[in-house]
PDB file of N, CA and C in Angstrom:
ATOM      1  N   MET C   1      25.584 -40.757 -17.052  1.00 38.00           N
ATOM      2  CA  MET C   1      26.533 -39.930 -16.347  1.00 38.00           C
ATOM      3  C   MET C   1      26.015 -39.727 -14.919  1.00 38.00           C
ATOM      4  N   PRO C   2      26.834 -39.955 -13.926  1.00 39.00           N
ATOM      5  CA  PRO C   2      26.387 -39.714 -12.544  1.00 39.00           C
ATOM      6  C   PRO C   2      25.999 -38.254 -12.349  1.00 39.00           C
ATOM      7  N   TYR C   3      25.030 -38.024 -11.506  1.00 39.00           N
ATOM      8  CA  TYR C   3      24.519 -36.668 -11.301  1.00 39.00           C
ATOM      9  C   TYR C   3      25.584 -35.704 -10.803  1.00 39.00           C
ATOM     10  N   ARG C   4      26.539 -36.179 -10.058  1.00 41.00           N
ATOM     11  CA  ARG C   4      27.563 -35.284  -9.522  1.00 41.00           C
ATOM     12  C   ARG C   4      28.423 -34.675 -10.616  1.00 41.00           C
ATOM     13  N   GLU C   5      28.379 -35.273 -11.819  1.00 41.00           N
ATOM     14  CA  GLU C   5      29.180 -34.758 -12.928  1.00 41.00           C
ATOM     15  C   GLU C   5      28.410 -33.789 -13.809  1.00 41.00           C
ATOM     16  N   ARG C   6      27.154 -33.604 -13.564  1.00 48.00           N
ATOM     17  CA  ARG C   6      26.352 -32.662 -14.341  1.00 48.00           C
ATOM     18  C   ARG C   6      26.515 -31.269 -13.764  1.00 48.00           C
ATOM     19  N   SER C   7      26.300 -30.285 -14.592  1.00 53.00           N
ATOM     20  CA  SER C   7      26.415 -28.898 -14.125  1.00 53.00           C
ATOM     21  C   SER C   7      25.145 -28.487 -13.398  1.00 53.00           C
ATOM     22  N   SER C   8      25.288 -28.003 -12.208  1.00 52.00           N
ATOM     23  CA  SER C   8      24.140 -27.482 -11.474  1.00 52.00           C
ATOM     24  C   SER C   8      24.562 -26.233 -10.735  1.00 52.00           C
ATOM     25  N   PHE C   9      23.584 -25.473 -10.320  1.00 56.00           N
ATOM     26  CA  PHE C   9      23.849 -24.194  -9.681  1.00 56.00           C
ATOM     27  C   PHE C   9      22.776 -23.941  -8.635  1.00 56.00           C
ATOM     28  N   GLY C  10      23.132 -23.241  -7.601  1.00 57.00           N
ATOM     29  CA  GLY C  10      22.137 -22.836  -6.610  1.00 57.00           C
ATOM     30  C   GLY C  10      21.512 -24.017  -5.915  1.00 57.00           C
ATOM     31  N   TYR C  11      20.223 -24.145  -6.050  1.00 60.00           N
ATOM     32  CA  TYR C  11      19.479 -25.189  -5.359  1.00 60.00           C
ATOM     33  C   TYR C  11      19.414 -26.464  -6.193  1.00 60.00           C
ATOM     34  N   HIS C  12      20.557 -26.901  -6.672  1.00 67.00           N
ATOM     35  CA  HIS C  12      20.686 -28.133  -7.450  1.00 67.00           C
ATOM     36  C   HIS C  12      19.917 -28.097  -8.769  1.00 67.00           C
ATOM     37  N   ASN C  13      19.720 -26.903  -9.310  1.00 71.00           N
ATOM     38  CA  ASN C  13      19.107 -26.768 -10.632  1.00 71.00           C
ATOM     39  C   ASN C  13      20.141 -27.050 -11.702  1.00 71.00           C
ATOM     40  N   PHE C  14      19.740 -27.779 -12.733  1.00 75.00           N
ATOM     41  CA  PHE C  14      20.639 -27.969 -13.864  1.00 75.00           C
ATOM     42  C   PHE C  14      20.755 -26.657 -14.623  1.00 75.00           C
ATOM     43  N   VAL C  15      21.909 -26.423 -15.191  1.00 75.00           N
ATOM     44  CA  VAL C  15      22.153 -25.221 -15.976  1.00 75.00           C
ATOM     45  C   VAL C  15      22.076 -25.586 -17.451  1.00 75.00           C
ATOM     46  N   VAL C  16      21.234 -24.906 -18.182  1.00 83.00           N
ATOM     47  CA  VAL C  16      21.146 -25.093 -19.623  1.00 83.00           C
ATOM     48  C   VAL C  16      21.843 -23.898 -20.260  1.00 83.00           C
ATOM     49  N   ASP C  17      23.022 -24.144 -20.761  1.00 85.00           N
ATOM     50  CA  ASP C  17      23.828 -23.100 -21.390  1.00 85.00           C
ATOM     51  C   ASP C  17      23.634 -23.209 -22.901  1.00 85.00           C
ATOM     52  N   PHE C  18      22.845 -22.307 -23.455  1.00 88.00           N
ATOM     53  CA  PHE C  18      22.495 -22.381 -24.865  1.00 88.00           C
ATOM     54  C   PHE C  18      23.694 -22.160 -25.786  1.00 88.00           C
ATOM     55  N   ARG C  19      24.774 -21.624 -25.266  1.00 90.00           N
ATOM     56  CA  ARG C  19      25.965 -21.450 -26.098  1.00 90.00           C
ATOM     57  C   ARG C  19      26.480 -22.793 -26.593  1.00 90.00           C
ATOM     58  N   ILE C  20      26.393 -23.810 -25.765  1.00 89.00           N
ATOM     59  CA  ILE C  20      26.924 -25.113 -26.152  1.00 89.00           C
ATOM     60  C   ILE C  20      26.143 -25.719 -27.313  1.00 89.00           C
ATOM     61  N   LEU C  21      24.867 -25.387 -27.426  1.00 91.00           N
ATOM     62  CA  LEU C  21      24.078 -25.904 -28.543  1.00 91.00           C
ATOM     63  C   LEU C  21      24.616 -25.365 -29.865  1.00 91.00           C
ATOM     64  N   GLU C  22      24.966 -24.095 -29.881  1.00 91.00           N
ATOM     65  CA  GLU C  22      25.551 -23.504 -31.094  1.00 91.00           C
ATOM     66  C   GLU C  22      26.922 -24.108 -31.381  1.00 91.00           C
ATOM     67  N   ILE C  23      27.699 -24.320 -30.355  1.00 91.00           N
ATOM     68  CA  ILE C  23      29.021 -24.940 -30.525  1.00 91.00           C
ATOM     69  C   ILE C  23      28.864 -26.358 -31.074  1.00 91.00           C
ATOM     70  N   MET C  24      27.916 -27.098 -30.524  1.00 92.00           N
ATOM     71  CA  MET C  24      27.686 -28.467 -30.975  1.00 92.00           C
ATOM     72  C   MET C  24      27.203 -28.502 -32.421  1.00 92.00           C
ATOM     73  N   LYS C  25      26.393 -27.533 -32.830  1.00 92.00           N
ATOM     74  CA  LYS C  25      25.917 -27.489 -34.214  1.00 92.00           C
ATOM     75  C   LYS C  25      27.084 -27.352 -35.195  1.00 92.00           C
ATOM     76  N   GLN C  26      28.135 -26.685 -34.791  1.00 93.00           N
ATOM     77  CA  GLN C  26      29.299 -26.492 -35.655  1.00 93.00           C
ATOM     78  C   GLN C  26      30.031 -27.807 -35.946  1.00 93.00           C
ATOM     79  N   SER C  27      29.744 -28.836 -35.181  1.00 93.00           N
ATOM     80  CA  SER C  27      30.385 -30.135 -35.409  1.00 93.00           C
ATOM     81  C   SER C  27      29.880 -30.797 -36.684  1.00 93.00           C
ATOM     82  N   GLY C  28      28.745 -30.344 -37.167  1.00 93.00           N
ATOM     83  CA  GLY C  28      28.164 -30.938 -38.360  1.00 93.00           C
ATOM     84  C   GLY C  28      27.215 -32.089 -38.072  1.00 93.00           C
ATOM     85  N   TYR C  29      27.121 -32.476 -36.810  1.00 94.00           N
ATOM     86  CA  TYR C  29      26.207 -33.545 -36.417  1.00 94.00           C
ATOM     87  C   TYR C  29      24.907 -32.947 -35.901  1.00 94.00           C
ATOM     88  N   PRO C  30      23.803 -33.683 -36.035  1.00 95.00           N
ATOM     89  CA  PRO C  30      22.530 -33.174 -35.517  1.00 95.00           C
ATOM     90  C   PRO C  30      22.582 -32.999 -34.001  1.00 95.00           C
ATOM     91  N   VAL C  31      22.007 -31.921 -33.513  1.00 94.00           N
ATOM     92  CA  VAL C  31      21.952 -31.649 -32.080  1.00 94.00           C
ATOM     93  C   VAL C  31      20.541 -31.942 -31.583  1.00 94.00           C
ATOM     94  N   ILE C  32      20.472 -32.762 -30.549  1.00 95.00           N
ATOM     95  CA  ILE C  32      19.192 -33.126 -29.943  1.00 95.00           C
ATOM     96  C   ILE C  32      19.159 -32.544 -28.538  1.00 95.00           C
ATOM     97  N   PHE C  33      18.085 -31.840 -28.219  1.00 94.00           N
ATOM     98  CA  PHE C  33      17.957 -31.218 -26.900  1.00 94.00           C
ATOM     99  C   PHE C  33      16.995 -32.020 -26.038  1.00 94.00           C
ATOM    100  N   ASP C  34      17.424 -32.367 -24.848  1.00 93.00           N
ATOM    101  CA  ASP C  34      16.613 -33.117 -23.896  1.00 93.00           C
ATOM    102  C   ASP C  34      15.910 -32.122 -22.975  1.00 93.00           C
ATOM    103  N   ALA C  35      14.721 -31.704 -23.375  1.00 93.00           N
ATOM    104  CA  ALA C  35      14.000 -30.660 -22.642  1.00 93.00           C
ATOM    105  C   ALA C  35      13.504 -31.121 -21.274  1.00 93.00           C
ATOM    106  N   THR C  36      13.114 -32.372 -21.159  1.00 91.00           N
ATOM    107  CA  THR C  36      12.540 -32.809 -19.885  1.00 91.00           C
ATOM    108  C   THR C  36      13.598 -33.018 -18.808  1.00 91.00           C
ATOM    109  N   HIS C  37      14.746 -33.577 -19.174  1.00 89.00           N
ATOM    110  CA  HIS C  37      15.785 -33.746 -18.162  1.00 89.00           C
ATOM    111  C   HIS C  37      16.475 -32.426 -17.828  1.00 89.00           C
ATOM    112  N   SER C  38      16.333 -31.442 -18.696  1.00 89.00           N
ATOM    113  CA  SER C  38      16.934 -30.132 -18.440  1.00 89.00           C
ATOM    114  C   SER C  38      16.222 -29.364 -17.326  1.00 89.00           C
ATOM    115  N   VAL C  39      15.033 -29.794 -16.962  1.00 90.00           N
ATOM    116  CA  VAL C  39      14.294 -29.101 -15.902  1.00 90.00           C
ATOM    117  C   VAL C  39      14.319 -29.873 -14.582  1.00 90.00           C
ATOM    118  N   GLN C  40      15.181 -30.870 -14.497  1.00 87.00           N
ATOM    119  CA  GLN C  40      15.291 -31.634 -13.251  1.00 87.00           C
ATOM    120  C   GLN C  40      15.904 -30.794 -12.132  1.00 87.00           C
ATOM    121  N   ILE C  41      15.546 -31.155 -10.922  1.00 83.00           N
ATOM    122  CA  ILE C  41      16.144 -30.575  -9.719  1.00 83.00           C
ATOM    123  C   ILE C  41      16.640 -31.739  -8.872  1.00 83.00           C
ATOM    124  N   LEU C  42      17.940 -31.795  -8.690  1.00 75.00           N
ATOM    125  CA  LEU C  42      18.514 -32.891  -7.900  1.00 75.00           C
ATOM    126  C   LEU C  42      18.010 -32.821  -6.464  1.00 75.00           C
ATOM    127  N   GLY C  43      17.489 -33.917  -5.985  1.00 66.00           N
ATOM    128  CA  GLY C  43      16.983 -33.949  -4.619  1.00 66.00           C
ATOM    129  C   GLY C  43      15.755 -33.089  -4.408  1.00 66.00           C
ATOM    130  N   GLY C  44      15.084 -32.753  -5.482  1.00 55.00           N
ATOM    131  CA  GLY C  44      13.913 -31.878  -5.397  1.00 55.00           C
ATOM    132  C   GLY C  44      12.765 -32.453  -4.598  1.00 55.00           C
ATOM    133  N   HIS C  45      12.732 -33.773  -4.482  1.00 56.00           N
ATOM    134  CA  HIS C  45      11.704 -34.445  -3.679  1.00 56.00           C
ATOM    135  C   HIS C  45      12.367 -35.274  -2.584  1.00 56.00           C
ATOM    136  N   ARG C  46      13.353 -34.692  -1.968  1.00 59.00           N
ATOM    137  CA  ARG C  46      14.120 -35.277  -0.871  1.00 59.00           C
ATOM    138  C   ARG C  46      14.920 -36.516  -1.259  1.00 59.00           C
ATOM    139  N   THR C  47      14.252 -37.618  -1.524  1.00 61.00           N
ATOM    140  CA  THR C  47      14.983 -38.849  -1.836  1.00 61.00           C
ATOM    141  C   THR C  47      15.033 -39.150  -3.328  1.00 61.00           C
ATOM    142  N   ARG C  48      14.393 -38.331  -4.137  1.00 64.00           N
ATOM    143  CA  ARG C  48      14.410 -38.548  -5.583  1.00 64.00           C
ATOM    144  C   ARG C  48      14.473 -37.206  -6.298  1.00 64.00           C
ATOM    145  N   ILE C  49      14.709 -37.280  -7.566  1.00 73.00           N
ATOM    146  CA  ILE C  49      14.851 -36.082  -8.381  1.00 73.00           C
ATOM    147  C   ILE C  49      13.492 -35.420  -8.566  1.00 73.00           C
ATOM    148  N   GLY C  50      13.492 -34.112  -8.468  1.00 80.00           N
ATOM    149  CA  GLY C  50      12.289 -33.331  -8.737  1.00 80.00           C
ATOM    150  C   GLY C  50      12.414 -32.657 -10.088  1.00 80.00           C
ATOM    151  N   GLY C  51      11.538 -31.724 -10.349  1.00 86.00           N
ATOM    152  CA  GLY C  51      11.608 -31.014 -11.617  1.00 86.00           C
ATOM    153  C   GLY C  51      10.562 -29.935 -11.722  1.00 86.00           C
ATOM    154  N   ASN C  52      10.739 -29.087 -12.706  1.00 88.00           N
ATOM    155  CA  ASN C  52       9.813 -27.987 -12.978  1.00 88.00           C
ATOM    156  C   ASN C  52       9.291 -28.115 -14.403  1.00 88.00           C
ATOM    157  N   ARG C  53       8.272 -28.948 -14.584  1.00 90.00           N
ATOM    158  CA  ARG C  53       7.779 -29.209 -15.940  1.00 90.00           C
ATOM    159  C   ARG C  53       7.225 -27.973 -16.620  1.00 90.00           C
ATOM    160  N   GLU C  54       6.895 -26.925 -15.894  1.00 93.00           N
ATOM    161  CA  GLU C  54       6.361 -25.709 -16.517  1.00 93.00           C
ATOM    162  C   GLU C  54       7.390 -25.002 -17.401  1.00 93.00           C
ATOM    163  N   PHE C  55       8.657 -25.399 -17.272  1.00 93.00           N
ATOM    164  CA  PHE C  55       9.704 -24.788 -18.097  1.00 93.00           C
ATOM    165  C   PHE C  55      10.043 -25.613 -19.344  1.00 93.00           C
ATOM    166  N   ILE C  56       9.399 -26.747 -19.510  1.00 94.00           N
ATOM    167  CA  ILE C  56       9.685 -27.593 -20.670  1.00 94.00           C
ATOM    168  C   ILE C  56       9.325 -26.875 -21.969  1.00 94.00           C
ATOM    169  N   LEU C  57       8.149 -26.274 -22.041  1.00 95.00           N
ATOM    170  CA  LEU C  57       7.736 -25.606 -23.271  1.00 95.00           C
ATOM    171  C   LEU C  57       8.623 -24.402 -23.591  1.00 95.00           C
ATOM    172  N   PRO C  58       8.896 -23.500 -22.648  1.00 95.00           N
ATOM    173  CA  PRO C  58       9.778 -22.373 -22.998  1.00 95.00           C
ATOM    174  C   PRO C  58      11.167 -22.805 -23.463  1.00 95.00           C
ATOM    175  N   LEU C  59      11.755 -23.803 -22.809  1.00 94.00           N
ATOM    176  CA  LEU C  59      13.069 -24.278 -23.234  1.00 94.00           C
ATOM    177  C   LEU C  59      12.990 -24.946 -24.612  1.00 94.00           C
ATOM    178  N   SER C  60      11.925 -25.671 -24.851  1.00 96.00           N
ATOM    179  CA  SER C  60      11.745 -26.317 -26.154  1.00 96.00           C
ATOM    180  C   SER C  60      11.600 -25.281 -27.261  1.00 96.00           C
ATOM    181  N   LYS C  61      10.830 -24.237 -27.005  1.00 96.00           N
ATOM    182  CA  LYS C  61      10.677 -23.167 -27.993  1.00 96.00           C
ATOM    183  C   LYS C  61      12.018 -22.492 -28.278  1.00 96.00           C
ATOM    184  N   ALA C  62      12.764 -22.225 -27.236  1.00 95.00           N
ATOM    185  CA  ALA C  62      14.054 -21.544 -27.393  1.00 95.00           C
ATOM    186  C   ALA C  62      15.027 -22.377 -28.210  1.00 95.00           C
ATOM    187  N   THR C  63      15.074 -23.668 -27.942  1.00 94.00           N
ATOM    188  CA  THR C  63      16.010 -24.504 -28.687  1.00 94.00           C
ATOM    189  C   THR C  63      15.556 -24.690 -30.130  1.00 94.00           C
ATOM    190  N   ALA C  64      14.255 -24.738 -30.355  1.00 95.00           N
ATOM    191  CA  ALA C  64      13.753 -24.810 -31.733  1.00 95.00           C
ATOM    192  C   ALA C  64      14.123 -23.534 -32.485  1.00 95.00           C
ATOM    193  N   ALA C  65      14.085 -22.404 -31.798  1.00 95.00           N
ATOM    194  CA  ALA C  65      14.390 -21.116 -32.431  1.00 95.00           C
ATOM    195  C   ALA C  65      15.852 -20.991 -32.850  1.00 95.00           C
ATOM    196  N   ILE C  66      16.735 -21.763 -32.230  1.00 93.00           N
ATOM    197  CA  ILE C  66      18.145 -21.701 -32.652  1.00 93.00           C
ATOM    198  C   ILE C  66      18.489 -22.840 -33.599  1.00 93.00           C
ATOM    199  N   GLY C  67      17.490 -23.613 -33.975  1.00 93.00           N
ATOM    200  CA  GLY C  67      17.678 -24.592 -35.032  1.00 93.00           C
ATOM    201  C   GLY C  67      18.238 -25.938 -34.652  1.00 93.00           C
ATOM    202  N   ILE C  68      17.842 -26.455 -33.485  1.00 93.00           N
ATOM    203  CA  ILE C  68      18.272 -27.807 -33.142  1.00 93.00           C
ATOM    204  C   ILE C  68      17.626 -28.805 -34.107  1.00 93.00           C
ATOM    205  N   ALA C  69      18.223 -29.978 -34.224  1.00 95.00           N
ATOM    206  CA  ALA C  69      17.723 -30.985 -35.165  1.00 95.00           C
ATOM    207  C   ALA C  69      16.545 -31.778 -34.600  1.00 95.00           C
ATOM    208  N   ALA C  70      16.533 -31.975 -33.290  1.00 95.00           N
ATOM    209  CA  ALA C  70      15.478 -32.794 -32.690  1.00 95.00           C
ATOM    210  C   ALA C  70      15.304 -32.425 -31.222  1.00 95.00           C
ATOM    211  N   LEU C  71      14.167 -32.833 -30.710  1.00 95.00           N
ATOM    212  CA  LEU C  71      13.807 -32.547 -29.324  1.00 95.00           C
ATOM    213  C   LEU C  71      13.455 -33.860 -28.641  1.00 95.00           C
ATOM    214  N   PHE C  72      13.994 -34.069 -27.436  1.00 95.00           N
ATOM    215  CA  PHE C  72      13.682 -35.253 -26.654  1.00 95.00           C
ATOM    216  C   PHE C  72      12.756 -34.828 -25.521  1.00 95.00           C
ATOM    217  N   LEU C  73      11.625 -35.511 -25.390  1.00 95.00           N
ATOM    218  CA  LEU C  73      10.659 -35.232 -24.322  1.00 95.00           C
ATOM    219  C   LEU C  73      10.182 -36.545 -23.710  1.00 95.00           C
ATOM    220  N   GLU C  74      10.206 -36.610 -22.400  1.00 94.00           N
ATOM    221  CA  GLU C  74       9.578 -37.750 -21.733  1.00 94.00           C
ATOM    222  C   GLU C  74       8.106 -37.406 -21.561  1.00 94.00           C
ATOM    223  N   VAL C  75       7.247 -38.355 -21.912  1.00 94.00           N
ATOM    224  CA  VAL C  75       5.809 -38.141 -21.881  1.00 94.00           C
ATOM    225  C   VAL C  75       5.165 -39.242 -21.049  1.00 94.00           C
ATOM    226  N   HIS C  76       4.171 -38.863 -20.269  1.00 95.00           N
ATOM    227  CA  HIS C  76       3.467 -39.840 -19.428  1.00 95.00           C
ATOM    228  C   HIS C  76       2.000 -39.432 -19.373  1.00 95.00           C
ATOM    229  N   GLU C  77       1.125 -40.408 -19.337  1.00 94.00           N
ATOM    230  CA  GLU C  77      -0.306 -40.091 -19.288  1.00 94.00           C
ATOM    231  C   GLU C  77      -0.727 -39.442 -17.970  1.00 94.00           C
ATOM    232  N   ASN C  78       0.035 -39.675 -16.911  1.00 95.00           N
ATOM    233  CA  ASN C  78      -0.230 -39.041 -15.620  1.00 95.00           C
ATOM    234  C   ASN C  78       1.117 -38.835 -14.908  1.00 95.00           C
ATOM    235  N   PRO C  79       1.849 -37.771 -15.247  1.00 91.00           N
ATOM    236  CA  PRO C  79       3.183 -37.572 -14.696  1.00 91.00           C
ATOM    237  C   PRO C  79       3.259 -37.585 -13.166  1.00 91.00           C
ATOM    238  N   ASP C  80       2.218 -37.133 -12.506  1.00 89.00           N
ATOM    239  CA  ASP C  80       2.251 -37.106 -11.043  1.00 89.00           C
ATOM    240  C   ASP C  80       2.243 -38.506 -10.432  1.00 89.00           C
ATOM    241  N   ARG C  81       1.888 -39.502 -11.219  1.00 91.00           N
ATOM    242  CA  ARG C  81       1.874 -40.884 -10.739  1.00 91.00           C
ATOM    243  C   ARG C  81       2.999 -41.723 -11.352  1.00 91.00           C
ATOM    244  N   ALA C  82       3.839 -41.091 -12.140  1.00 88.00           N
ATOM    245  CA  ALA C  82       4.933 -41.819 -12.791  1.00 88.00           C
ATOM    246  C   ALA C  82       5.908 -42.349 -11.751  1.00 88.00           C
ATOM    247  N   LEU C  83       6.464 -43.514 -12.001  1.00 85.00           N
ATOM    248  CA  LEU C  83       7.422 -44.114 -11.074  1.00 85.00           C
ATOM    249  C   LEU C  83       8.782 -43.423 -11.149  1.00 85.00           C
ATOM    250  N   SER C  84       9.064 -42.772 -12.269  1.00 84.00           N
ATOM    251  CA  SER C  84      10.346 -42.109 -12.442  1.00 84.00           C
ATOM    252  C   SER C  84      10.160 -40.859 -13.306  1.00 84.00           C
ATOM    253  N   ASP C  85      10.852 -39.794 -12.950  1.00 86.00           N
ATOM    254  CA  ASP C  85      10.888 -38.554 -13.738  1.00 86.00           C
ATOM    255  C   ASP C  85       9.527 -37.905 -13.969  1.00 86.00           C
ATOM    256  N   GLY C  86       8.581 -38.163 -13.132  1.00 87.00           N
ATOM    257  CA  GLY C  86       7.251 -37.587 -13.311  1.00 87.00           C
ATOM    258  C   GLY C  86       7.223 -36.072 -13.244  1.00 87.00           C
ATOM    259  N   SER C  87       7.982 -35.495 -12.332  1.00 87.00           N
ATOM    260  CA  SER C  87       7.941 -34.038 -12.164  1.00 87.00           C
ATOM    261  C   SER C  87       8.640 -33.299 -13.297  1.00 87.00           C
ATOM    262  N   ASN C  88       9.350 -34.022 -14.138  1.00 90.00           N
ATOM    263  CA  ASN C  88       9.955 -33.388 -15.305  1.00 90.00           C
ATOM    264  C   ASN C  88       9.486 -34.065 -16.598  1.00 90.00           C
ATOM    265  N   SER C  89       8.267 -34.580 -16.575  1.00 93.00           N
ATOM    266  CA  SER C  89       7.679 -35.205 -17.757  1.00 93.00           C
ATOM    267  C   SER C  89       6.515 -34.377 -18.272  1.00 93.00           C
ATOM    268  N   VAL C  90       6.257 -34.502 -19.555  1.00 94.00           N
ATOM    269  CA  VAL C  90       5.135 -33.823 -20.194  1.00 94.00           C
ATOM    270  C   VAL C  90       3.898 -34.701 -20.056  1.00 94.00           C
ATOM    271  N   ASN C  91       2.800 -34.078 -19.697  1.00 94.00           N
ATOM    272  CA  ASN C  91       1.535 -34.803 -19.665  1.00 94.00           C
ATOM    273  C   ASN C  91       1.121 -35.108 -21.103  1.00 94.00           C
ATOM    274  N   LEU C  92       0.742 -36.345 -21.364  1.00 96.00           N
ATOM    275  CA  LEU C  92       0.383 -36.791 -22.706  1.00 96.00           C
ATOM    276  C   LEU C  92      -0.666 -35.876 -23.347  1.00 96.00           C
ATOM    277  N   LYS C  93      -1.587 -35.352 -22.557  1.00 96.00           N
ATOM    278  CA  LYS C  93      -2.648 -34.523 -23.146  1.00 96.00           C
ATOM    279  C   LYS C  93      -2.115 -33.188 -23.687  1.00 96.00           C
ATOM    280  N   TYR C  94      -0.893 -32.771 -23.291  1.00 95.00           N
ATOM    281  CA  TYR C  94      -0.298 -31.535 -23.803  1.00 95.00           C
ATOM    282  C   TYR C  94       0.768 -31.781 -24.868  1.00 95.00           C
ATOM    283  N   PHE C  95       1.068 -33.032 -25.128  1.00 95.00           N
ATOM    284  CA  PHE C  95       2.159 -33.374 -26.037  1.00 95.00           C
ATOM    285  C   PHE C  95       1.931 -32.826 -27.451  1.00 95.00           C
ATOM    286  N   LYS C  96       0.742 -33.042 -27.998  1.00 96.00           N
ATOM    287  CA  LYS C  96       0.439 -32.563 -29.345  1.00 96.00           C
ATOM    288  C   LYS C  96       0.564 -31.041 -29.421  1.00 96.00           C
ATOM    289  N   GLN C  97       0.081 -30.347 -28.415  1.00 94.00           N
ATOM    290  CA  GLN C  97       0.155 -28.881 -28.392  1.00 94.00           C
ATOM    291  C   GLN C  97       1.612 -28.406 -28.399  1.00 94.00           C
ATOM    292  N   ILE C  98       2.453 -29.054 -27.635  1.00 95.00           N
ATOM    293  CA  ILE C  98       3.874 -28.693 -27.603  1.00 95.00           C
ATOM    294  C   ILE C  98       4.494 -28.912 -28.980  1.00 95.00           C
ATOM    295  N   LEU C  99       4.200 -30.042 -29.586  1.00 95.00           N
ATOM    296  CA  LEU C  99       4.742 -30.320 -30.920  1.00 95.00           C
ATOM    297  C   LEU C  99       4.263 -29.302 -31.952  1.00 95.00           C
ATOM    298  N   GLU C 100       3.027 -28.860 -31.819  1.00 96.00           N
ATOM    299  CA  GLU C 100       2.510 -27.847 -32.752  1.00 96.00           C
ATOM    300  C   GLU C 100       3.260 -26.526 -32.597  1.00 96.00           C
ATOM    301  N   TYR C 101       3.536 -26.104 -31.366  1.00 94.00           N
ATOM    302  CA  TYR C 101       4.328 -24.890 -31.131  1.00 94.00           C
ATOM    303  C   TYR C 101       5.707 -25.016 -31.780  1.00 94.00           C
ATOM    304  N   ILE C 102       6.339 -26.149 -31.557  1.00 96.00           N
ATOM    305  CA  ILE C 102       7.694 -26.374 -32.069  1.00 96.00           C
ATOM    306  C   ILE C 102       7.685 -26.410 -33.596  1.00 96.00           C
ATOM    307  N   LYS C 103       6.684 -27.029 -34.174  1.00 96.00           N
ATOM    308  CA  LYS C 103       6.595 -27.118 -35.628  1.00 96.00           C
ATOM    309  C   LYS C 103       6.447 -25.736 -36.259  1.00 96.00           C
ATOM    310  N   VAL C 104       5.688 -24.856 -35.657  1.00 96.00           N
ATOM    311  CA  VAL C 104       5.537 -23.487 -36.168  1.00 96.00           C
ATOM    312  C   VAL C 104       6.896 -22.789 -36.188  1.00 96.00           C
ATOM    313  N   ILE C 105       7.627 -22.892 -35.099  1.00 96.00           N
ATOM    314  CA  ILE C 105       8.953 -22.262 -35.021  1.00 96.00           C
ATOM    315  C   ILE C 105       9.884 -22.881 -36.055  1.00 96.00           C
ATOM    316  N   ASP C 106       9.870 -24.191 -36.146  1.00 93.00           N
ATOM    317  CA  ASP C 106      10.738 -24.894 -37.090  1.00 93.00           C
ATOM    318  C   ASP C 106      10.430 -24.483 -38.537  1.00 93.00           C
ATOM    319  N   ASN C 107       9.152 -24.356 -38.865  1.00 94.00           N
ATOM    320  CA  ASN C 107       8.762 -23.960 -40.219  1.00 94.00           C
ATOM    321  C   ASN C 107       9.229 -22.540 -40.558  1.00 94.00           C
ATOM    322  N   VAL C 108       9.222 -21.663 -39.594  1.00 95.00           N
ATOM    323  CA  VAL C 108       9.683 -20.290 -39.824  1.00 95.00           C
ATOM    324  C   VAL C 108      11.165 -20.291 -40.163  1.00 95.00           C
ATOM    325  N   LEU C 109      11.929 -21.113 -39.483  1.00 88.00           N
ATOM    326  CA  LEU C 109      13.362 -21.164 -39.714  1.00 88.00           C
ATOM    327  C   LEU C 109      13.731 -21.775 -41.070  1.00 88.00           C
ATOM    328  N   LYS C 110      12.873 -22.648 -41.553  1.00 79.00           N
ATOM    329  CA  LYS C 110      13.166 -23.329 -42.820  1.00 79.00           C
ATOM    330  C   LYS C 110      12.586 -22.542 -43.953  1.00 79.00           C
TER     331      LYS C 110
END
């Protein structure tokens, strides 16, 4: 989908409206949340997309708490050197820790 068709607000921040996740769950199909692309900032690095990776974990926890079926995360061994989406990617060394947080929340719900 072209970026101009995505919802953004203010300084080109994407808007994550958690209401839609609940609406989508009612369809009966599994809902997958893309945590890394949800923290993108259009034009955040002038000629390319920026991002706020520090919000990946809080958004992931929140979506796990409402019972999403799966989580999508872009992971890179050195996000600051990634050719694409580095500023909104999870550093590989934190990936296991993020999954452990999500698993705890998921287990509580089940």
